[in-house]
Coordinates of C-alpha atoms and ligand atoms in Angstrom, one line a residue:
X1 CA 67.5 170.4 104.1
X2 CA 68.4 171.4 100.2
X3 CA 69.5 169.3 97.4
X4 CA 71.6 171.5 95.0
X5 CA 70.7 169.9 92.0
X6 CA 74.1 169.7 90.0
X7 CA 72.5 167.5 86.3
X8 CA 75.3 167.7 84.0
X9 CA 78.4 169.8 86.0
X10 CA 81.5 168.9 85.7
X11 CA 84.0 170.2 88.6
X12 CA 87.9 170.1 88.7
X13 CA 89.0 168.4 91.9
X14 CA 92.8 168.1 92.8
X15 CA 92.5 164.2 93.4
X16 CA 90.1 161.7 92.5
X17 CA 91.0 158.6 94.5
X18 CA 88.3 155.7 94.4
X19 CA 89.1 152.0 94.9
X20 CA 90.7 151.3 91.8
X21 CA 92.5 154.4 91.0
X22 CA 93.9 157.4 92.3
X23 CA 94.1 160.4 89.5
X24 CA 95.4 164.1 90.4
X25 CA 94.1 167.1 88.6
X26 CA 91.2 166.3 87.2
X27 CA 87.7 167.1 85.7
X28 CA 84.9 164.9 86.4
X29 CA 81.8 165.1 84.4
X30 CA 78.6 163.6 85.8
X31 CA 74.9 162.7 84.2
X32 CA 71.7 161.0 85.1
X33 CA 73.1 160.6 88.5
X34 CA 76.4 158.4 87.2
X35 CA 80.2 159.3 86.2
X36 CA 80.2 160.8 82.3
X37 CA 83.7 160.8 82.1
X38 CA 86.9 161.8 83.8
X39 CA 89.5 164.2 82.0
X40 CA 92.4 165.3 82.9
X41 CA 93.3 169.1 83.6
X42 CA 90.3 171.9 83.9
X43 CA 88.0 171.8 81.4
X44 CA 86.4 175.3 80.3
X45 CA 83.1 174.4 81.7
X46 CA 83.7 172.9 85.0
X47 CA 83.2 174.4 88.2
X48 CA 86.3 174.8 90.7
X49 CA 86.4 172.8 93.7
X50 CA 90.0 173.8 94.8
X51 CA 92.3 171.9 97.2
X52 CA 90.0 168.5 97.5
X53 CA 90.0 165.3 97.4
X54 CA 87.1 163.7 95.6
X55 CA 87.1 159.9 97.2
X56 CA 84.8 157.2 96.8
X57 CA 81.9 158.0 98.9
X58 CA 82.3 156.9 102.7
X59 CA 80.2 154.3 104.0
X60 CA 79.5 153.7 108.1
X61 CA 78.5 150.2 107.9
X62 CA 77.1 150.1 111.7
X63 CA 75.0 152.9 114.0
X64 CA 71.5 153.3 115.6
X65 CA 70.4 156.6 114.7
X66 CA 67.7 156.8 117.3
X67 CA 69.8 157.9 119.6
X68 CA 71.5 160.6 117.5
X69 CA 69.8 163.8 119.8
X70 CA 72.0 162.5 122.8
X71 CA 74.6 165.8 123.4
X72 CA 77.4 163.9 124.4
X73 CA 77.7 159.5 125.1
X74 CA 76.5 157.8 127.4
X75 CA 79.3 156.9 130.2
X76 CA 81.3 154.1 128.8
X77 CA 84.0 153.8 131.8
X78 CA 82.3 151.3 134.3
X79 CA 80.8 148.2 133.4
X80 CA 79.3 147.3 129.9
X81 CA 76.3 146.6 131.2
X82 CA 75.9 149.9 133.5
X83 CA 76.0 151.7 130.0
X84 CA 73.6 148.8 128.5
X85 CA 70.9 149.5 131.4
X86 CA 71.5 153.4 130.8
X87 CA 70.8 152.7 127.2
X88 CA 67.6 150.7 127.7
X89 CA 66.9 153.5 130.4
X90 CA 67.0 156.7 128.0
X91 CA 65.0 154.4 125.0
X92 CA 62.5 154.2 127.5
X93 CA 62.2 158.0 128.9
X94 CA 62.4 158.9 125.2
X95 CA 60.3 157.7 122.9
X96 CA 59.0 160.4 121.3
X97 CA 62.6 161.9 120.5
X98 CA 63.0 158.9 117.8
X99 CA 62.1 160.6 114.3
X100 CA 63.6 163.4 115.2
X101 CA 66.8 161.4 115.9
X102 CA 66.9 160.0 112.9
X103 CA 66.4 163.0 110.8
X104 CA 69.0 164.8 112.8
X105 CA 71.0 161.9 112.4
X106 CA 70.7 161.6 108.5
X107 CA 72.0 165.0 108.1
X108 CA 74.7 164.9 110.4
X109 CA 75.8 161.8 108.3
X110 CA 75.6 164.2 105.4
X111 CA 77.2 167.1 107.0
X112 CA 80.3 164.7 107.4
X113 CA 80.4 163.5 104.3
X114 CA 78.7 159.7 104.6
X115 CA 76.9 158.6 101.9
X116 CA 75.7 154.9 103.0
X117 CA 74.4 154.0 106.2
X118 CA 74.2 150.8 107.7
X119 CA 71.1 151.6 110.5
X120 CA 70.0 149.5 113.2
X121 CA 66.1 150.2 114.0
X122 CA 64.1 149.2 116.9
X123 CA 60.8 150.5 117.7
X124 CA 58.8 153.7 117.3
X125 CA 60.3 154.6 113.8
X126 CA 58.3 155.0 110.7
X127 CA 59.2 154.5 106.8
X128 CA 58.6 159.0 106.5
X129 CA 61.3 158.7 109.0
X130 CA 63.9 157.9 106.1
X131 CA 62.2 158.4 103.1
X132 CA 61.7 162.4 104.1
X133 CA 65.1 162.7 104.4
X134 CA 66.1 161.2 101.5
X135 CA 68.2 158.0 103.3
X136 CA 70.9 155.6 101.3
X137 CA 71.2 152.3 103.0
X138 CA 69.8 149.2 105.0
X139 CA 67.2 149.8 107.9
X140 CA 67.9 146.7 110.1
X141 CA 65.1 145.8 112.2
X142 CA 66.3 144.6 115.5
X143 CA 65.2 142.0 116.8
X144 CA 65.5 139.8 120.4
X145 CA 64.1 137.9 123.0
X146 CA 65.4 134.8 124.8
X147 CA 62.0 132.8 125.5
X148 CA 60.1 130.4 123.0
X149 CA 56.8 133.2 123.3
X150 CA 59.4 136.0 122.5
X151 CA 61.0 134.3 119.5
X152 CA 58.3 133.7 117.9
X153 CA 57.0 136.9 118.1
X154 CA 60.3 138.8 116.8
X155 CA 60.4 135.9 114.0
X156 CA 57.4 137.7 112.8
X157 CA 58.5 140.6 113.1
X158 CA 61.5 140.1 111.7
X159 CA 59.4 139.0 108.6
X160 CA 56.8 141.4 108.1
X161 CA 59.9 143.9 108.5
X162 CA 61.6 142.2 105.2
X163 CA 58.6 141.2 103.2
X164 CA 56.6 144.6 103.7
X165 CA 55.8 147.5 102.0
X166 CA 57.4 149.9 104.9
X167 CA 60.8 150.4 103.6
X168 CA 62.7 149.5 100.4
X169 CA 66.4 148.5 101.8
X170 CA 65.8 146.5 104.5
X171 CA 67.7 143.5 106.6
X172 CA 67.8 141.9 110.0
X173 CA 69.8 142.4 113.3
X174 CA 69.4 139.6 116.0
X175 CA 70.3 142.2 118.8
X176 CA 73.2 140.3 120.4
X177 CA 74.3 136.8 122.1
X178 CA 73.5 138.0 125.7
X179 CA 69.4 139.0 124.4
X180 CA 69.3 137.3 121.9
X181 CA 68.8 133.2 121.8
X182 CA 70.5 131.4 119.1
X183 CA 66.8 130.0 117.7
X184 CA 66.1 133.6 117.2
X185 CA 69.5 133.6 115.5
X186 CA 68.6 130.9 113.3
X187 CA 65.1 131.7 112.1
X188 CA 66.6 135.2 111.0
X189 CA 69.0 132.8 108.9
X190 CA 66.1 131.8 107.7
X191 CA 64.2 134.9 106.7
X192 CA 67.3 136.4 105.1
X193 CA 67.8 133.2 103.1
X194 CA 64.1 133.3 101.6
X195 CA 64.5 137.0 101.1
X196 CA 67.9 137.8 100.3
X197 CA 68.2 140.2 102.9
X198 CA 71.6 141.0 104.6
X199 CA 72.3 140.4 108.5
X200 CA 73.8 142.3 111.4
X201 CA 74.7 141.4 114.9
X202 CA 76.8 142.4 117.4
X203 CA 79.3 139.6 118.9
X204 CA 82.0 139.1 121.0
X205 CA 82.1 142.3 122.0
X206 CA 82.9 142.4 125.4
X207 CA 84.8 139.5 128.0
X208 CA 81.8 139.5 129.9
X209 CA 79.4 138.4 127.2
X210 CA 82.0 135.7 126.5
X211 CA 82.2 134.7 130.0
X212 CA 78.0 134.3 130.3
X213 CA 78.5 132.0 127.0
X214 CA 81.1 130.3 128.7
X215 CA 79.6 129.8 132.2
X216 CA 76.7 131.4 132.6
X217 CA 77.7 133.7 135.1
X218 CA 79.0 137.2 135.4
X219 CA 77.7 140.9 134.8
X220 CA 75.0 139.7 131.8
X221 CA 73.8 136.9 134.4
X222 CA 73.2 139.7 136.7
X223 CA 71.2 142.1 134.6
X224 CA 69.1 139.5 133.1
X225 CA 68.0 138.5 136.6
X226 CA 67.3 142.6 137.1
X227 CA 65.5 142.5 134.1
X228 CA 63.3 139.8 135.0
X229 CA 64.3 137.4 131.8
X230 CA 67.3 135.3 133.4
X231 CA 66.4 131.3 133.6
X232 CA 68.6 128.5 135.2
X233 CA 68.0 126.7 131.8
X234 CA 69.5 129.3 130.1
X235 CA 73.5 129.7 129.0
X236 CA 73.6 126.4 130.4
X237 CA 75.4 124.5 127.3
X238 CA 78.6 126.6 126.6
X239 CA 78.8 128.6 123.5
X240 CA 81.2 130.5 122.0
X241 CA 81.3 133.4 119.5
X242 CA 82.0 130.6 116.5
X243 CA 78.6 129.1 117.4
X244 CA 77.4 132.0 115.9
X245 CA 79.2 132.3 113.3
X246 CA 78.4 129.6 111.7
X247 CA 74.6 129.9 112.1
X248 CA 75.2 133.5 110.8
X249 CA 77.7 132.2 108.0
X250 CA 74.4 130.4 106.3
X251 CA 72.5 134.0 105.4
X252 CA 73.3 135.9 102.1
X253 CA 75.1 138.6 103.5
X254 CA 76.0 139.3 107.0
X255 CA 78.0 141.6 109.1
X256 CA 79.9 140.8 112.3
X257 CA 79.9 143.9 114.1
X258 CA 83.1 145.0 116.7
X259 CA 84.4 141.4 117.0
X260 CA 86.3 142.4 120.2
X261 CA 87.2 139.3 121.4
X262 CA 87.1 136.9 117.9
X263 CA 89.6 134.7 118.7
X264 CA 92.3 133.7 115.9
X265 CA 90.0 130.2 114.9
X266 CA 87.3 132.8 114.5
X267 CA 88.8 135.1 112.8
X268 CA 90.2 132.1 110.3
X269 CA 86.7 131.2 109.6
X270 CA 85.6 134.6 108.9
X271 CA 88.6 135.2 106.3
X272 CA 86.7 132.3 104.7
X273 CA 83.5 133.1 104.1
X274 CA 83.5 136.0 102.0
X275 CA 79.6 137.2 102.6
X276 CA 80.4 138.0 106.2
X277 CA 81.8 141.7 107.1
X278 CA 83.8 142.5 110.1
X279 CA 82.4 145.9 111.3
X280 CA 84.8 147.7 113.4
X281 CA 83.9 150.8 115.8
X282 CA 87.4 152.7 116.3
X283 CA 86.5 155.5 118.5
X284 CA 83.8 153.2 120.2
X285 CA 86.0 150.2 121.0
X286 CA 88.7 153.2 122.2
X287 CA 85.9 154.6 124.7
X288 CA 85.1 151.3 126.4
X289 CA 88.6 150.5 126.6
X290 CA 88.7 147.4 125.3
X291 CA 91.9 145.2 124.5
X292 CA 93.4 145.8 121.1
X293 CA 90.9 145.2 118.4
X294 CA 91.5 142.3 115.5
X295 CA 91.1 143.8 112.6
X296 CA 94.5 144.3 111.6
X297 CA 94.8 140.3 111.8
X298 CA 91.3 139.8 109.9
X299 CA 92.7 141.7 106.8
X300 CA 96.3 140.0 107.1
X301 CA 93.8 136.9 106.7
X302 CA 92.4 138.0 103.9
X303 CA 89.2 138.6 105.8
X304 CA 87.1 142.1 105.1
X305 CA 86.8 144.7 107.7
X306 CA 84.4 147.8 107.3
X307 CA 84.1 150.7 109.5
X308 CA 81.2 151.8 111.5
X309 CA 80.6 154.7 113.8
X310 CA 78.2 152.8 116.3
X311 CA 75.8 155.5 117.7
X312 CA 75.8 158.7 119.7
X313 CA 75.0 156.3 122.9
X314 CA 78.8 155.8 122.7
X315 CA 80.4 158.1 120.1
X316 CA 80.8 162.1 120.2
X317 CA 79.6 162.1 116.4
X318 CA 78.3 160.0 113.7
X319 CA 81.6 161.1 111.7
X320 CA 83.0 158.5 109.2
X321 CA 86.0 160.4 108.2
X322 CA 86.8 161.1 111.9
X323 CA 86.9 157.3 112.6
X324 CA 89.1 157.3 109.8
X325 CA 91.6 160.1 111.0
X326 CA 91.6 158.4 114.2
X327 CA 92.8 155.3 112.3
X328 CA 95.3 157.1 110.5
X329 CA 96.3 158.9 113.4
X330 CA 97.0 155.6 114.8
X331 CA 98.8 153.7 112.8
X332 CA 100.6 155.8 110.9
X333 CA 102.0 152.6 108.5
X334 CA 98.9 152.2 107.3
X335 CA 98.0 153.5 103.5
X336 CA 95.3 156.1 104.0
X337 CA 94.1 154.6 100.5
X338 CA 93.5 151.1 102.7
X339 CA 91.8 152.9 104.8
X340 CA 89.5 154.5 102.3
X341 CA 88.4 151.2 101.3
X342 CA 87.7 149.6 104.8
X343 CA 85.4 153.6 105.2
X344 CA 84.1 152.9 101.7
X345 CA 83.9 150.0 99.2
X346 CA 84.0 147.1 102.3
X347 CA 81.0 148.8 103.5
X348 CA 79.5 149.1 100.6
X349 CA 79.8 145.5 99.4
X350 CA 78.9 144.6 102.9
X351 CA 75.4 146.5 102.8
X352 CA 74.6 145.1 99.4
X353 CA 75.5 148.2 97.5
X354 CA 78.1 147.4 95.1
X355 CA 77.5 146.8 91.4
X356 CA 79.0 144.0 88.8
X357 CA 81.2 145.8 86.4
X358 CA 78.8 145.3 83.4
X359 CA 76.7 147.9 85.2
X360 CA 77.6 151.3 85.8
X361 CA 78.0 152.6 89.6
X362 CA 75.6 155.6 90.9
X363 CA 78.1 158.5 91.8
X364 CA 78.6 158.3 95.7
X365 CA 81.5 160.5 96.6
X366 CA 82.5 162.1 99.6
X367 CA 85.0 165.4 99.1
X368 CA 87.9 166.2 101.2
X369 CA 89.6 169.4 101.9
X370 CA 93.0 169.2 101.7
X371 CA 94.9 171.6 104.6
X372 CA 98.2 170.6 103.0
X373 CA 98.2 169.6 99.4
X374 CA 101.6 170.2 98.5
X375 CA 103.3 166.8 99.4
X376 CA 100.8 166.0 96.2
X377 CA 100.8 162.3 98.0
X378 CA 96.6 160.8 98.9
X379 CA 98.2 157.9 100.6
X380 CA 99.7 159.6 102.7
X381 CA 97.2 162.7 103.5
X382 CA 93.6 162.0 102.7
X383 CA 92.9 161.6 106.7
X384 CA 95.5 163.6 108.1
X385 CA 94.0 165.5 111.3
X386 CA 93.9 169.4 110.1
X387 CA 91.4 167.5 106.7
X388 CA 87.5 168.3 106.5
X389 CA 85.1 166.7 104.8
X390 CA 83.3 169.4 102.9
X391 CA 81.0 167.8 100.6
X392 CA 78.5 164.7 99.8
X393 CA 77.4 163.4 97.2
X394 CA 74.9 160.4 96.8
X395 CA 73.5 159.7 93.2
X396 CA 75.2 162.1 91.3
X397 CA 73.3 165.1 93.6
X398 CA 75.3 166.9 96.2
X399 CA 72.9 166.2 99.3
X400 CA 75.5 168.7 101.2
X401 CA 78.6 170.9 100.7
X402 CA 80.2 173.7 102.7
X403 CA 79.4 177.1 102.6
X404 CA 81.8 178.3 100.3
X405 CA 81.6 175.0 98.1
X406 CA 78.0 175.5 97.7
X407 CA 78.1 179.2 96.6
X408 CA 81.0 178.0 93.9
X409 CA 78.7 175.0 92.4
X410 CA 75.2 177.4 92.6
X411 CA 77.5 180.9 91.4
X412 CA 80.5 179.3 89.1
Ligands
ZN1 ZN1 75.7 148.8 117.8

């Protein structure tokens, strides 16, 4: 792995699209890491990118990078929780494949143009893990457990995990409603209250785990028997998605990831509380063949949605900007530059990583080859399907560009 060290270069780009603006033929100028200044044509000094895009740097607000050496998904066309016990399965034959995993899975990130990673962490990983390979985002430590000895014991984890020394961004993920009891829910309230740290669970994801909220019974019933942990006392009130919610609604930050099956009060109360995130797993949800997913109706709302690739477990890569070309590729009257922002500054803001506007912004941008630049028109092309990402940048240091990219920034 090679940082190109790039202090004080300036590079013409044929678009600059960020949140707040969308500029064509430009030269950006960068320093200590932030934006210098942005002028228009080629200056003398700057370095030619060619046909790109330079966009705001893309963010993938929800995976689990241990599982990032898997060659290909685990089967996701039976039942959810014939890929769940698959999932446990390969954790368990494989624990010594996890720092490699998350290394491989760093640079893939990179090598797709990600800049920010919203990471879900279980066991076996160590702080070197990230910090050798030069990370951007929150480790979540998951936690769960559905009996009073086991909740106590991932409470503490939970809080050694945010008040320690092992790792500087850091948060919480209470696993999920079917693992997970809503104590355990609650005391991670707790922890990210006194600590400011953000939150991150998966809900309402699939009509089962609704139905063993509901009544108690289904596929979830059945594997929690298998796996020893099932008690009659257990899912015996009935709960629903907004129970959680509104526990989860009391942290600092927290992100609601896929969401599946939010109904439209749910949804409501989301749009209203503007520290929660929906995080939405396109090519995921697509592989489990779920119904159609809500986010469309979350951001007619008002509500945030971010993007998230969910892991390799599930997902053919840990490609942002091919969830975002899937997106594009399906629904076409969509803006590509709202989709930029769901794949960037939602994410971003959800994980913790935006900045007032007193303060000035460390340069995370993500570059785009353009296949067909003449229609001139980013709303309409930035994730068409012949586009690459070909570059990444994360502090004002390219932490990966393509071949010919990198021989035109070392050789200009
Ligand atoms: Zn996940």
């Amino acid at each position: 792995m090679r940082l190109l060290v790039n202090d004080s270069q300036s590079y013409h780009v044929e678009w600059l699209v960020t949140s707040e603006q969308s500029q064509s033929d430009v030269t950006v100028r960068f320093s200590d890491g932030l934006v210098l200044s942005i002028e228009p044509g080629r200056t003398a000094d700057s370095v030619e990118l060619g046909p790109v895009a330079m966009v705001e740097g893309l963010v993938n607000a929800h995976t689990h990078l241990e599982f990032s050496s898997l060659p290909k998904p685990i089967p996701t066309t039976g039942r959810f929780t014939d890929w769940i016990r698959n999932v446990v399965k390969y954790r368990r034959e494989n624990p010594e494949l996890t720092s490699a995993a998350i290394s491989a899975g760093i640079e893939e990130s990179w090598q797709s143009g990600t800049t920010i990673v919203g990471e879900i962490a279980t066991v076996g990983w160590s702080a070197a893990d990230y910090a050798k390979s030069g990370f951007k985002g929150i480790v979540f430590q998951e936690v769960l457990g559905l009996s009073s000895e086991r909740i106590q014991q991932q409470t503490e984890l939970a809080r050694s995990h945010v008040t320690g020394n092992r790792i500087d961004s850091r948060g919480i993920s209470p696993h999920a409603p079917y693992s997970t009891h809503l104590d355990l829910v609650r005391q991670s309230v707790e922890i990210a209250i006194q600590t400011n740290c953000p939150l991150a669970m998966h809900l309402a994801e699939t009509k089962a785990e609704l139905e063993l909220l509901g009544t108690g019974t289904g596929e979830f019933r059945e594997m929690l028997i298998d796996f020893g942990i099932w008690n009659d006392t257990r899912f015996q009130t009935p709960l629903k998605p907004m129970d959680y919610l509104e526990v989860l609604a009391r942290a600092p930050r927290s992100l609601i990831i896929h969401g599946n099956y939010l109904d439209d009060t749910e949804l409501k109360f989301l749009a209203s509380q503007p520290q929660m995130t929906l995080v939405y797993c396109p090519r995921t949800h697509f592989a489990f063949g779920h119904s159609e997913h809500p986010w469309r109706r979350l951001i007619e709302l008002g509500g945030p949605v971010a993007i998230g690739t969910d892991s390799r477990a599930s997902n053919p890569d840990l490609s942002l900007f091919a969830e975002l070309q899937f997106l594009a590729a399906r629904h076409p009257d969509v803006s590509h530059l709202a989709l930029l922002k769901l794949g960037s500054s939602h994410g971003r803001r959800a994980l913790g990583f935006e900045t007032d506007s007193s303060s000035k912004t460390l340069a995370d941008f993500t570059l785009i080859r353009l296949a067909d630049s003449s229609q001139g028109r980013p709303q309409l092309e930035l994730f068409g399907p012949a586009n690459q990402s070909c570059g990444t940048m994360i502090n004002g240091r390219w932490v990966w560009l393509a071949p010919d990219l990198a021989n035109q920034v070392l050789n200009p």
